[in-house]
């Protein structure tokens, strides 16, 4: 509390009046809260004018008023005024919201909050007159008096932020920025100003150092210097480097590895602004590891002579992130690199993708099972492992899963059921976000649009430090998006650009889980329908390079399948799954999954159902009937190619749509050898390829292709 403000102390009130005063205080506050809730829409539009009302709720991006829908406020009922931000986990009542939107809180600033609300309601202030506080100084806190202070100004010399250094006894030094205008301890989320902006504007040569102390030491001897707020501890993406455009910039790093890494990161950021030159100087070899520019000044070094003579590494000042001449066709000569797989033929390595499913399908456990199998593969583990309809490649690697909905205990219970062999602990990392403070949005909505958060860069750095990373899972997408990816195409594209960056930089497959949209009662029958059912804009499916869908089988069909397998049927226990989007040729066979009732895990039973239940004669009969039907409808199949039975297997019904390419080929060969199918040739062609049954229209040479069927038109003749 500011020492210049005198609040009433109930400890000094006479005993007979204290209880009554506290009671009156609480009664008035409840009355104010009631007045706010009765005018809830006016209050919210006053506090957060960018918000919108939909389905009886007030929607906004956050308490700061940014556009979006991650924060919701109740408008009716007993919970009127209650709010919750799904991106940050914050929430409270209408008084808490008023305080948070004004940079205050109801614990430390309650009298100020109530007084501001009274003013909005047209009531007189109840606070005592106070002397005007010094807005440039922060209140004293538990760190004691500051041991250093540096002012960040705008280009016109107006004070923006004061950075204080504290050296509390027995503890590490700490730096805290004080927002002068809003009088709160916080750093700007992005676009943090550089130190000494007025000096930068007036100079053509700038020395960029690590830390305000070093910068000020150079400034004191007449050298234009600057630094970023928080120095090497801040991501370079958070700093506004634009004031260095057109300047000659010399970066003077601290003499340690962290200092050099910071200098290289800054150089890449600075050169993208359009500087004239950028260079990094090498500190003298005979200096200690902590030596910096402030030490050089204190030693009486001739700084200008040192800057002229020091060894320098020049950084090309090219604000283009690529050079076209480096990407001529010479790069693409010779044999192309072989595609690498995480799951052979199904899921490529090093791509961003999505697994979407209906509610209750168990996609989280399915991917946890995939992560465990990736961790188990390789390093002498010889048992074949399969996932998502294909074999997991036997290559040693690390799998990382971020789960936002399950806590540590639930993860423990799930892994105990599904992980059948213990992997190297260092190869399987599962982070339950509820145990580390809740989900961390990797993307947020700003006034300029979607941006990556500091949490994204933190997680990215953690992943980059893991060798042999092969799989990263974020479960579910909505908990990590931090924006309305379902209705905002820009947000969906931005999120997957982040996933693509992680995949490209780590070489790992990066997957997110997602939901189907809420639709009617019509069941999903094909993979194409399952793709269309994925919740959100097309940017979500288009943004990823691979998508897998899982959808429930109708109850009657599910009962029949379980009966054939000799398993008890329960609702939400039989599903189909398939790759519904891929930028490369992959196995898109529709698989049949049945839940293991003891573990809850979906098990691929496609092969089991075909080999242990149906007699070959039954399959042959079904396939012959369906091939005859398509021919009679003017849409005949071919054995292979674009109109091949396997390529058009989504048109097959029942278990036939689940058959693999090899199985279908075997059945067709059997039908041809037995004479139950024949291949016909169209007029003007010498190739026998159209399939029909003996006596069918195409077999008799009178078949007509249906207009718009996608197959070539013309009459046909049968050749034996």
XYZ file of C-alpha atoms in Angstrom:
720
model
C 0.000 0.000 0.000
C 1.314 3.479 -0.888
C 2.701 5.188 2.201
C 1.115 8.516 1.168
C -2.432 7.129 1.380
C -4.180 7.054 4.753
C -6.876 4.383 4.940
C -9.167 3.889 7.903
C -7.734 1.372 10.367
C -10.488 -0.571 12.121
C -8.009 -1.374 14.920
C -8.216 2.303 16.007
C -12.004 2.436 16.042
C -13.735 2.296 19.362
C -15.005 -1.243 20.074
C -18.674 -0.277 20.246
C -18.561 1.178 16.687
C -16.215 -1.311 14.935
C -18.760 -4.072 14.328
C -21.383 -1.656 12.995
C -18.899 0.015 10.597
C -17.783 -3.326 9.174
C -21.425 -4.355 8.735
C -22.281 -1.085 6.936
C -19.201 -1.515 4.702
C -20.256 -5.031 3.633
C -23.893 -3.989 3.057
C -22.874 -1.143 0.744
C -20.490 -3.349 -1.222
C -23.219 -5.945 -1.787
C -25.541 -3.175 -2.911
C -22.952 -1.948 -5.430
C -22.441 -5.481 -6.706
C -26.213 -5.868 -7.153
C -26.406 -2.613 -9.127
C -23.641 -3.853 -11.428
C -25.324 -7.203 -12.103
C -28.643 -5.530 -12.890
C -26.840 -3.449 -15.528
C -24.472 -6.231 -16.520
C -24.476 -5.602 -20.287
C -23.800 -1.862 -19.842
C -20.987 -2.663 -17.406
C -19.315 -5.158 -19.733
C -19.514 -2.924 -22.793
C -18.027 -0.114 -20.676
C -15.132 -2.269 -19.469
C -14.584 -4.374 -22.611
C -16.076 -2.601 -25.652
C -14.704 -5.185 -28.121
C -16.792 -7.977 -26.610
C -19.892 -9.531 -28.107
C -23.025 -11.198 -26.781
C -23.881 -14.655 -28.032
C -26.171 -17.393 -26.661
C -26.730 -15.576 -23.387
C -23.041 -15.040 -22.665
C -20.599 -12.160 -23.098
C -17.515 -13.249 -25.090
C -14.117 -11.515 -25.204
C -10.497 -12.534 -25.697
C -9.224 -11.625 -22.213
C -9.567 -9.175 -19.319
C -7.510 -6.628 -21.278
C -10.239 -6.368 -23.927
C -8.493 -8.137 -26.799
C -10.835 -9.651 -29.422
C -11.626 -13.341 -29.129
C -13.918 -15.757 -27.312
C -11.710 -17.553 -24.788
C -13.201 -15.538 -21.888
C -16.916 -15.853 -21.087
C -19.129 -13.855 -18.696
C -22.535 -15.085 -17.513
C -25.380 -12.647 -18.257
C -28.324 -14.325 -16.518
C -29.272 -16.354 -13.488
C -27.599 -16.655 -10.121
C -24.145 -16.530 -11.751
C -24.689 -13.180 -13.465
C -21.325 -11.440 -13.683
C -19.288 -14.590 -13.069
C -16.451 -14.889 -15.613
C -13.794 -17.389 -16.596
C -10.876 -17.128 -19.033
C -10.213 -20.588 -20.513
C -6.842 -19.480 -21.873
C -5.370 -18.314 -18.537
C -7.521 -20.084 -15.945
C -8.485 -16.755 -14.328
C -11.996 -16.055 -13.118
C -14.177 -14.434 -10.483
C -17.233 -12.235 -9.990
C -18.060 -8.841 -11.496
C -15.971 -6.965 -8.923
C -12.942 -9.099 -9.775
C -13.531 -8.436 -13.474
C -13.754 -4.676 -12.967
C -10.490 -4.744 -11.030
C -8.641 -7.011 -13.503
C -9.707 -4.944 -16.518
C -8.254 -1.853 -14.786
C -4.940 -3.453 -13.815
C -5.955 -3.831 -10.168
C -7.089 -6.667 -7.925
C -9.777 -6.864 -5.287
C -7.343 -7.835 -2.537
C -4.696 -5.131 -2.712
C -6.780 -2.366 -4.347
C -10.307 -3.015 -3.061
C -11.075 0.551 -1.858
C -9.907 1.989 -5.203
C -12.012 -0.552 -7.111
C -15.167 0.251 -5.147
C -14.571 3.982 -5.443
C -14.139 3.778 -9.223
C -17.364 1.775 -9.509
C -19.168 4.341 -7.340
C -18.039 7.052 -9.724
C -19.368 5.126 -12.730
C -22.686 4.663 -10.920
C -22.832 8.414 -10.232
C -22.177 8.168 -6.514
C -19.781 10.459 -4.599
C -16.322 9.225 -3.571
C -15.912 7.803 -0.089
C -12.103 7.807 -0.067
C -10.297 10.375 2.081
C -8.292 13.093 0.401
C -4.768 11.900 -0.176
C -1.582 13.599 -1.110
C -0.617 13.069 -4.739
C 1.651 10.022 -4.983
C 4.875 10.019 -6.914
C 3.764 8.142 -10.026
C 7.360 7.556 -11.066
C 8.242 5.462 -8.035
C 6.939 1.979 -7.205
C 5.688 1.061 -3.746
C 8.135 -0.699 -1.438
C 7.909 -4.506 -1.474
C 9.497 -7.510 0.185
C 12.761 -7.149 -1.754
C 13.744 -4.040 0.140
C 15.110 -0.855 -1.428
C 16.320 -1.038 -5.046
C 20.056 -1.077 -5.703
C 19.761 0.184 -9.260
C 17.251 1.936 -11.525
C 17.105 2.523 -15.277
C 14.494 4.552 -17.145
C 13.087 3.441 -20.510
C 11.895 6.437 -22.545
C 10.112 6.793 -25.841
C 11.785 8.620 -28.725
C 10.458 11.959 -27.402
C 11.878 11.430 -23.926
C 8.625 10.460 -22.188
C 9.032 7.939 -19.373
C 7.538 4.508 -20.137
C 9.030 1.936 -17.776
C 11.466 1.949 -14.861
C 13.557 -1.198 -14.409
C 14.686 -1.711 -10.795
C 17.443 -3.985 -9.592
C 17.172 -5.601 -6.160
C 19.840 -7.471 -4.224
C 17.935 -9.022 -1.275
C 20.252 -10.524 1.378
C 20.946 -14.207 0.801
C 19.057 -14.265 -2.505
C 19.826 -13.799 -6.187
C 19.609 -10.385 -7.774
C 16.257 -9.596 -9.344
C 15.071 -7.111 -11.950
C 11.523 -5.777 -11.959
C 9.945 -3.398 -14.498
C 7.557 -0.759 -13.143
C 4.918 0.396 -15.667
C 4.856 4.110 -14.881
C 1.574 4.930 -16.593
C -0.462 2.097 -15.131
C 1.514 1.873 -11.865
C 1.808 -1.906 -11.951
C 4.678 -4.365 -11.912
C 4.700 -5.881 -15.364
C 6.538 -5.967 -18.672
C 4.866 -5.196 -21.968
C 3.749 -8.470 -23.550
C 5.485 -7.608 -26.796
C 7.097 -4.656 -28.591
C 9.279 -3.904 -25.570
C 11.197 -0.666 -26.145
C 14.973 -0.523 -26.398
C 16.965 1.348 -23.773
C 18.077 4.905 -24.715
C 15.660 5.437 -27.607
C 16.270 9.249 -27.711
C 19.997 8.607 -28.168
C 19.400 5.960 -30.859
C 17.282 8.386 -32.892
C 20.088 10.966 -32.975
C 22.931 8.556 -33.833
C 23.977 6.548 -36.886
C 26.197 4.136 -34.913
C 24.843 2.110 -31.981
C 26.554 -0.346 -29.631
C 24.167 -3.026 -28.382
C 25.166 -4.647 -25.072
C 23.663 -7.034 -22.546
C 22.071 -5.167 -19.635
C 21.272 -1.578 -18.669
C 24.361 -1.206 -16.451
C 26.710 -1.875 -19.367
C 24.693 0.365 -21.718
C 24.657 3.266 -19.285
C 28.402 2.934 -18.679
C 29.010 3.514 -22.401
C 26.436 6.302 -22.589
C 28.214 8.097 -19.729
C 31.407 8.350 -21.816
C 29.607 9.608 -24.925
C 28.986 6.360 -26.847
C 25.472 5.666 -28.064
C 24.531 2.318 -26.549
C 21.378 0.319 -25.943
C 20.092 -2.996 -24.606
C 16.862 -4.954 -24.587
C 14.679 -5.135 -21.501
C 15.687 -8.168 -19.365
C 18.771 -8.726 -21.533
C 19.534 -12.330 -22.422
C 16.628 -13.587 -20.298
C 14.016 -12.231 -22.713
C 13.040 -13.814 -26.059
C 14.297 -11.604 -28.878
C 10.847 -11.784 -30.485
C 9.411 -9.675 -27.657
C 11.612 -6.628 -28.362
C 10.872 -3.881 -30.877
C 14.147 -3.587 -32.843
C 12.724 -1.287 -35.524
C 14.493 1.830 -34.174
C 17.802 0.305 -35.363
C 16.767 0.387 -39.036
C 19.387 2.202 -41.119
C 21.963 2.144 -38.282
C 25.410 0.614 -38.044
C 25.025 -1.783 -35.110
C 27.892 -3.314 -33.151
C 26.914 -6.049 -30.695
C 29.161 -6.324 -27.619
C 28.360 -9.617 -25.838
C 29.284 -10.668 -22.316
C 32.303 -12.965 -22.307
C 30.479 -16.257 -21.697
C 28.558 -18.811 -23.767
C 25.170 -17.377 -22.814
C 26.362 -13.923 -23.890
C 27.506 -15.173 -27.293
C 24.300 -17.162 -27.872
C 22.295 -14.057 -26.987
C 24.391 -11.937 -29.371
C 23.798 -14.306 -32.288
C 20.039 -14.413 -31.628
C 19.916 -10.616 -31.426
C 21.959 -10.280 -34.626
C 19.400 -12.332 -36.558
C 16.569 -10.195 -35.200
C 18.353 -6.872 -35.746
C 19.438 -7.538 -39.321
C 15.814 -8.220 -40.327
C 14.940 -4.558 -39.557
C 17.040 -3.214 -42.444
C 20.176 -2.067 -40.624
C 23.124 -0.860 -42.680
C 25.600 -3.191 -40.977
C 25.552 -5.619 -38.057
C 28.629 -7.114 -36.412
C 29.513 -8.983 -33.225
C 32.829 -8.153 -31.536
C 34.878 -10.793 -29.726
C 35.839 -9.864 -26.131
C 39.583 -10.080 -25.263
C 40.772 -13.600 -24.486
C 42.548 -12.546 -21.278
C 39.373 -11.289 -19.586
C 37.276 -13.328 -17.104
C 34.026 -14.987 -18.212
C 31.804 -12.336 -16.605
C 33.598 -9.403 -18.240
C 31.397 -6.875 -20.065
C 31.306 -3.270 -21.291
C 30.761 -1.877 -17.784
C 33.938 -3.613 -16.618
C 35.840 -2.204 -19.600
C 34.811 1.351 -18.703
C 35.677 0.789 -15.034
C 39.155 -0.430 -16.060
C 39.793 2.794 -17.987
C 40.002 1.015 -21.366
C 40.061 3.180 -24.479
C 36.621 2.045 -25.604
C 36.652 3.712 -29.027
C 40.021 2.212 -29.877
C 38.818 -1.207 -28.712
C 35.686 -0.996 -30.861
C 37.837 -0.121 -33.885
C 40.437 -2.873 -33.358
C 38.471 -5.777 -31.848
C 37.914 -8.907 -33.898
C 34.457 -8.776 -35.447
C 32.053 -11.205 -37.043
C 30.050 -9.406 -39.707
C 26.397 -10.379 -40.067
C 24.910 -9.733 -43.531
C 22.384 -6.945 -43.115
C 19.793 -8.429 -45.415
C 16.203 -8.078 -44.274
C 15.099 -10.879 -46.603
C 14.937 -14.262 -44.863
C 16.025 -16.113 -47.972
C 18.071 -15.680 -51.118
C 16.514 -16.931 -54.326
C 19.887 -17.662 -55.898
C 20.492 -20.246 -53.181
C 17.473 -22.251 -54.355
C 18.244 -22.954 -58.009
C 17.452 -26.321 -59.570
C 20.935 -27.598 -58.681
C 19.503 -28.414 -55.247
C 17.096 -30.907 -56.766
C 19.440 -32.910 -58.982
C 20.165 -36.545 -58.295
C 18.073 -39.111 -56.409
C 15.467 -37.523 -54.103
C 15.694 -38.214 -50.373
C 13.692 -41.192 -49.208
C 10.578 -40.367 -47.215
C 10.907 -41.189 -43.528
C 8.011 -42.632 -41.555
C 6.921 -42.706 -37.932
C 4.255 -45.324 -38.742
C 5.260 -47.055 -41.961
C 3.034 -46.126 -44.878
C 0.578 -44.242 -42.669
C 2.163 -41.370 -40.697
C 5.257 -39.565 -42.041
C 8.031 -38.329 -39.760
C 8.583 -34.613 -39.249
C 5.146 -33.296 -40.246
C 2.376 -31.451 -38.373
C -0.968 -33.218 -38.170
C -4.226 -33.809 -36.351
C -6.208 -36.702 -34.915
C -9.908 -35.813 -34.701
C -12.660 -37.953 -33.245
C -16.191 -38.047 -31.956
C -16.665 -37.599 -28.240
C -15.873 -40.642 -26.138
C -13.728 -42.279 -28.813
C -10.593 -42.315 -26.690
C -8.245 -40.389 -28.980
C -6.083 -39.322 -26.007
C -5.396 -42.919 -25.017
C -4.823 -43.897 -28.642
C -2.086 -41.271 -28.958
C -0.655 -42.080 -25.530
C -0.355 -45.652 -26.803
C 1.394 -44.352 -29.943
C 3.825 -42.322 -27.811
C 4.648 -45.368 -25.671
C 5.283 -47.507 -28.761
C 7.536 -44.844 -30.296
C 9.518 -44.807 -27.041
C 9.743 -48.615 -27.025
C 10.806 -49.019 -30.662
C 14.470 -49.520 -31.439
C 17.326 -50.126 -29.003
C 16.972 -53.898 -29.255
C 13.200 -54.085 -28.756
C 12.293 -56.727 -31.339
C 8.528 -57.161 -30.861
C 6.583 -55.687 -33.837
C 4.571 -52.634 -32.771
C 1.561 -51.271 -34.639
C -0.459 -48.077 -34.357
C -3.059 -46.311 -36.526
C -3.156 -49.206 -38.951
C 0.552 -49.568 -39.646
C 3.854 -50.732 -38.122
C 5.776 -48.297 -35.915
C 9.228 -47.859 -37.408
C 11.889 -49.640 -35.296
C 14.008 -46.520 -34.707
C 15.011 -45.354 -31.243
C 13.614 -41.941 -30.370
C 11.855 -39.745 -27.819
C 8.099 -39.105 -27.574
C 6.681 -36.103 -25.697
C 3.010 -35.636 -24.821
C 1.445 -32.495 -23.310
C -1.966 -33.333 -21.841
C -4.146 -30.461 -20.653
C -7.069 -32.486 -19.286
C -5.471 -35.340 -17.297
C -3.517 -34.807 -14.090
C -0.570 -36.864 -12.904
C -2.717 -39.485 -11.145
C -4.902 -40.064 -14.202
C -1.868 -40.321 -16.493
C -0.422 -42.886 -14.074
C -3.640 -44.933 -14.161
C -3.804 -44.826 -17.955
C -0.188 -45.734 -18.605
C -0.462 -48.617 -16.117
C -3.178 -50.089 -18.342
C -1.790 -49.541 -21.816
C 2.024 -49.521 -21.566
C 2.753 -53.253 -21.709
C 6.565 -52.969 -21.499
C 8.685 -50.416 -19.685
C 10.520 -48.086 -22.083
C 13.678 -46.154 -21.331
C 12.255 -43.459 -18.994
C 14.132 -40.749 -20.878
C 12.381 -41.705 -24.127
C 8.797 -41.169 -22.908
C 7.865 -37.770 -21.454
C 4.225 -37.078 -20.497
C 3.568 -33.653 -18.980
C 0.179 -33.264 -17.229
C -0.493 -29.528 -17.488
C -2.841 -29.408 -14.445
C 0.179 -30.224 -12.284
C 2.306 -27.354 -13.619
C -0.196 -24.517 -13.359
C -2.663 -25.404 -16.095
C -2.578 -25.326 -19.884
C -0.306 -22.808 -21.582
C -1.742 -21.207 -24.732
C 0.840 -21.289 -27.504
C -1.010 -18.601 -29.421
C -3.003 -15.558 -28.313
C -5.146 -12.948 -30.004
C -3.801 -9.407 -29.979
C -5.312 -6.282 -31.448
C -3.212 -6.914 -34.565
C -4.313 -10.557 -34.857
C -2.947 -13.917 -33.649
C 0.582 -13.994 -32.189
C 2.781 -16.670 -30.636
C 3.020 -16.437 -26.860
C 6.086 -16.546 -24.667
C 4.955 -20.055 -23.638
C 5.252 -21.171 -27.271
C 8.857 -20.050 -27.407
C 9.588 -21.643 -24.017
C 8.126 -25.010 -25.070
C 9.859 -24.804 -28.439
C 13.236 -24.243 -26.746
C 12.605 -27.206 -24.422
C 11.827 -29.448 -27.383
C 14.877 -28.262 -29.327
C 17.053 -29.414 -26.431
C 15.811 -33.031 -26.696
C 17.977 -35.191 -28.981
C 16.370 -37.873 -31.172
C 12.897 -36.334 -30.793
C 10.425 -38.236 -32.996
C 6.931 -37.402 -31.716
C 5.257 -34.414 -30.003
C 1.574 -34.479 -28.991
C -0.591 -31.583 -27.753
C -3.884 -32.844 -26.287
C -6.327 -31.226 -26.978
C -5.860 -28.431 -29.525
C -8.304 -25.992 -27.917
C -6.413 -25.952 -24.612
C -3.213 -24.854 -26.340
C -4.608 -22.592 -29.054
C -5.528 -19.562 -26.917
C -7.664 -18.203 -29.757
C -10.840 -19.041 -31.623
C -9.304 -21.511 -34.061
C -12.740 -22.958 -34.811
C -14.207 -19.844 -36.416
C -11.171 -17.679 -37.220
C -9.194 -18.989 -40.232
C -6.242 -16.730 -39.371
C -6.026 -18.272 -35.897
C -6.160 -21.813 -37.278
C -3.465 -21.077 -39.854
C -1.273 -19.376 -37.245
C -1.541 -22.293 -34.834
C -0.507 -24.843 -37.434
C 2.318 -22.613 -38.649
C 3.676 -22.957 -35.118
C 3.250 -26.736 -35.262
C 5.009 -26.751 -38.643
C 7.895 -24.763 -37.204
C 8.354 -27.203 -34.322
C 8.173 -30.157 -36.722
C 10.693 -28.610 -39.131
C 13.171 -27.578 -36.438
C 13.046 -30.791 -34.403
C 12.401 -33.305 -37.183
C 9.585 -34.791 -35.088
C 6.005 -35.529 -36.068
C 3.815 -32.984 -34.253
C 0.201 -33.985 -33.588
C -2.763 -32.314 -31.931
C -6.077 -33.880 -30.956
C -9.346 -32.229 -31.883
C -13.093 -32.796 -31.817
C -15.791 -33.267 -34.405
C -18.390 -30.557 -34.653
C -21.734 -31.105 -32.989
C -24.080 -32.256 -35.735
C -27.389 -33.960 -36.129
C -28.240 -37.585 -35.533
C -27.139 -38.687 -38.994
C -24.247 -41.142 -38.587
C -20.949 -40.782 -40.434
C -20.564 -43.480 -43.052
C -17.428 -42.643 -45.037
C -13.959 -41.197 -44.533
C -14.942 -38.171 -46.630
C -17.846 -37.435 -44.291
C -15.519 -37.846 -41.302
C -13.141 -35.261 -42.748
C -15.967 -32.785 -43.248
C -17.090 -33.365 -39.661
C -13.856 -32.040 -38.129
C -14.764 -29.054 -36.009
C -13.770 -25.561 -37.127
C -12.809 -23.811 -40.317
C -11.128 -25.521 -43.253
C -7.908 -23.772 -42.163
C -7.539 -26.356 -39.403
C -7.500 -29.321 -41.776
C -5.612 -27.423 -44.464
C -3.049 -26.107 -41.967
C -1.949 -29.582 -40.955
C -0.341 -31.826 -43.542
C -1.923 -35.029 -42.234
C -5.275 -35.727 -40.560
C -6.737 -38.909 -39.083
C -10.422 -39.241 -38.185
C -12.131 -41.703 -35.842
C -15.923 -42.047 -35.927
C -18.415 -44.345 -34.209
C -20.094 -47.229 -36.008
C -23.906 -47.377 -35.857
C -25.182 -49.379 -32.882
C -26.768 -52.201 -34.913
C -23.615 -52.728 -36.957
C -21.510 -52.463 -33.782
C -23.501 -55.240 -32.144
C -23.009 -57.493 -35.175
C -19.261 -56.826 -35.196
C -18.898 -57.575 -31.486
C -20.955 -60.742 -31.920
C -18.640 -61.933 -34.669
C -15.620 -61.200 -32.475
C -17.188 -62.903 -29.459
C -17.049 -59.683 -27.424
C -19.718 -58.021 -25.293
C -21.099 -54.906 -26.983
C -21.247 -51.556 -25.217
C -22.034 -48.103 -26.544
C -19.004 -46.129 -27.774
C -16.981 -49.292 -28.214
C -16.825 -49.784 -32.005
C -15.277 -47.164 -34.292
C -13.845 -46.748 -37.745
C -10.703 -44.748 -38.440
C -8.760 -43.626 -41.486
C -6.329 -41.055 -42.825
C -8.643 -38.401 -44.283
C -6.018 -35.883 -45.430
C -2.400 -36.322 -46.466
C -0.062 -34.405 -48.718
C 1.612 -37.675 -49.759
C 0.507 -41.152 -50.846
C -0.352 -43.087 -47.678
C -2.477 -46.080 -46.749
C -6.002 -44.678 -46.399
C -7.649 -47.995 -45.575
C -10.668 -47.572 -43.321
C -9.750 -49.476 -40.159
C -12.116 -51.039 -37.625
C -11.376 -50.311 -33.963
C -12.994 -52.095 -31.016
C -12.445 -50.928 -27.441
C -10.633 -53.245 -25.045
C -13.071 -53.208 -22.142
C -10.314 -53.856 -19.594
C -8.028 -50.969 -20.625
C -10.347 -48.629 -22.524
C -7.903 -48.551 -25.453
C -9.152 -48.836 -29.044
C -7.644 -51.908 -30.718
C -7.396 -52.342 -34.492
C -9.431 -55.495 -35.205
C -9.674 -55.088 -38.993
C -7.636 -58.157 -39.827
C -9.149 -60.228 -37.009
C -12.658 -59.579 -38.258
C -11.828 -60.576 -41.812
C -9.697 -63.652 -41.124
C -11.503 -65.262 -38.203
C -15.152 -64.626 -38.966
C -16.088 -64.274 -42.627
C -15.670 -67.246 -44.873
C -13.815 -66.434 -48.120
C -16.884 -67.499 -50.098
C -18.981 -64.898 -48.300
C -16.480 -62.137 -49.088
C -16.266 -63.241 -52.716
C -20.038 -63.211 -53.031
C -20.309 -59.726 -51.485
C -17.561 -58.321 -53.702
C -19.014 -59.831 -56.894
C -22.447 -58.400 -56.092
C -21.089 -54.906 -55.485
C -18.911 -54.923 -58.628
C -21.954 -56.016 -60.661
C -24.047 -53.269 -59.095
C -21.582 -50.490 -59.945
C -21.318 -51.761 -63.529
C -25.094 -51.822 -63.941
C -25.184 -48.218 -62.700
C -22.727 -47.151 -65.405
C -19.819 -46.709 -62.979
C -17.735 -49.885 -63.386
C -14.570 -50.541 -61.407
C -11.170 -51.446 -62.785
C -8.811 -53.830 -61.030
C -6.171 -51.123 -60.422
C -5.571 -47.464 -61.246
C -7.700 -44.422 -60.583
C -10.951 -46.400 -60.875
C -9.528 -49.421 -59.094
C -11.550 -51.259 -56.485
C -9.057 -50.334 -53.753
C -8.868 -46.686 -54.830
C -12.691 -46.469 -54.771
C -13.152 -48.712 -51.730
C -15.162 -45.998 -49.962
C -18.013 -46.988 -52.329
C -17.974 -50.533 -50.973
C -20.265 -51.358 -48.095
C -19.799 -53.368 -44.947
C -16.480 -55.003 -44.126
C -15.233 -54.747 -47.725
C -14.429 -51.049 -47.240
C -11.935 -52.056 -44.530
C -9.951 -54.434 -46.710
C -6.375 -53.599 -47.604
C -5.018 -53.319 -51.118
C -3.452 -56.786 -51.114
C -6.572 -58.499 -49.761
C -8.824 -56.908 -52.388
C -6.387 -57.838 -55.141
C -6.428 -61.494 -54.015
C -10.228 -61.599 -53.993
C -10.538 -60.002 -57.438
C -8.003 -62.456 -58.884
C -10.022 -65.333 -57.419
C -13.226 -64.023 -59.013
C -11.515 -63.576 -62.382
C -9.930 -67.048 -62.273
C -13.253 -68.655 -61.438
C -15.021 -66.781 -64.264
C -17.390 -64.958 -61.923
C -15.880 -61.671 -63.141
C -14.626 -60.629 -66.575
C -12.582 -57.680 -67.781
C -13.987 -55.644 -70.637
C -12.463 -53.193 -73.118
C -14.062 -49.911 -74.157
C -14.413 -48.946 -77.796
C -11.320 -47.236 -79.142
C -9.060 -48.988 -76.644
C -7.131 -52.238 -76.697
C -6.835 -52.609 -72.890
C -9.098 -54.907 -70.919
C -9.771 -53.199 -67.627
C -13.478 -52.642 -66.816
C -14.910 -55.237 -64.403
C -18.338 -56.827 -64.850
C -20.068 -60.138 -64.310
C -20.770 -62.479 -67.250
C -24.056 -61.434 -68.798
C -23.764 -57.872 -67.532
C -24.243 -54.897 -69.859
C -20.536 -54.174 -70.113
C -19.774 -57.874 -70.578
C -22.275 -57.965 -73.464
C -20.835 -54.842 -75.067
C -23.880 -52.642 -74.520
C -22.853 -50.914 -71.293
C -23.185 -47.141 -71.130
C -20.997 -45.037 -68.851
C -23.028 -42.749 -66.647
C -22.459 -39.096 -67.501
C -20.442 -37.406 -64.751
C -19.302 -40.701 -63.278
C -15.649 -39.782 -63.670
C -14.887 -42.759 -65.952
C -14.245 -42.616 -69.670
C -17.359 -42.784 -71.849
C -18.207 -45.030 -74.763
C -19.542 -48.509 -75.502
C -17.672 -51.593 -74.396
C -16.982 -55.084 -75.656
C -16.020 -58.178 -73.731
C -12.833 -60.017 -74.602
C -12.074 -63.460 -73.198
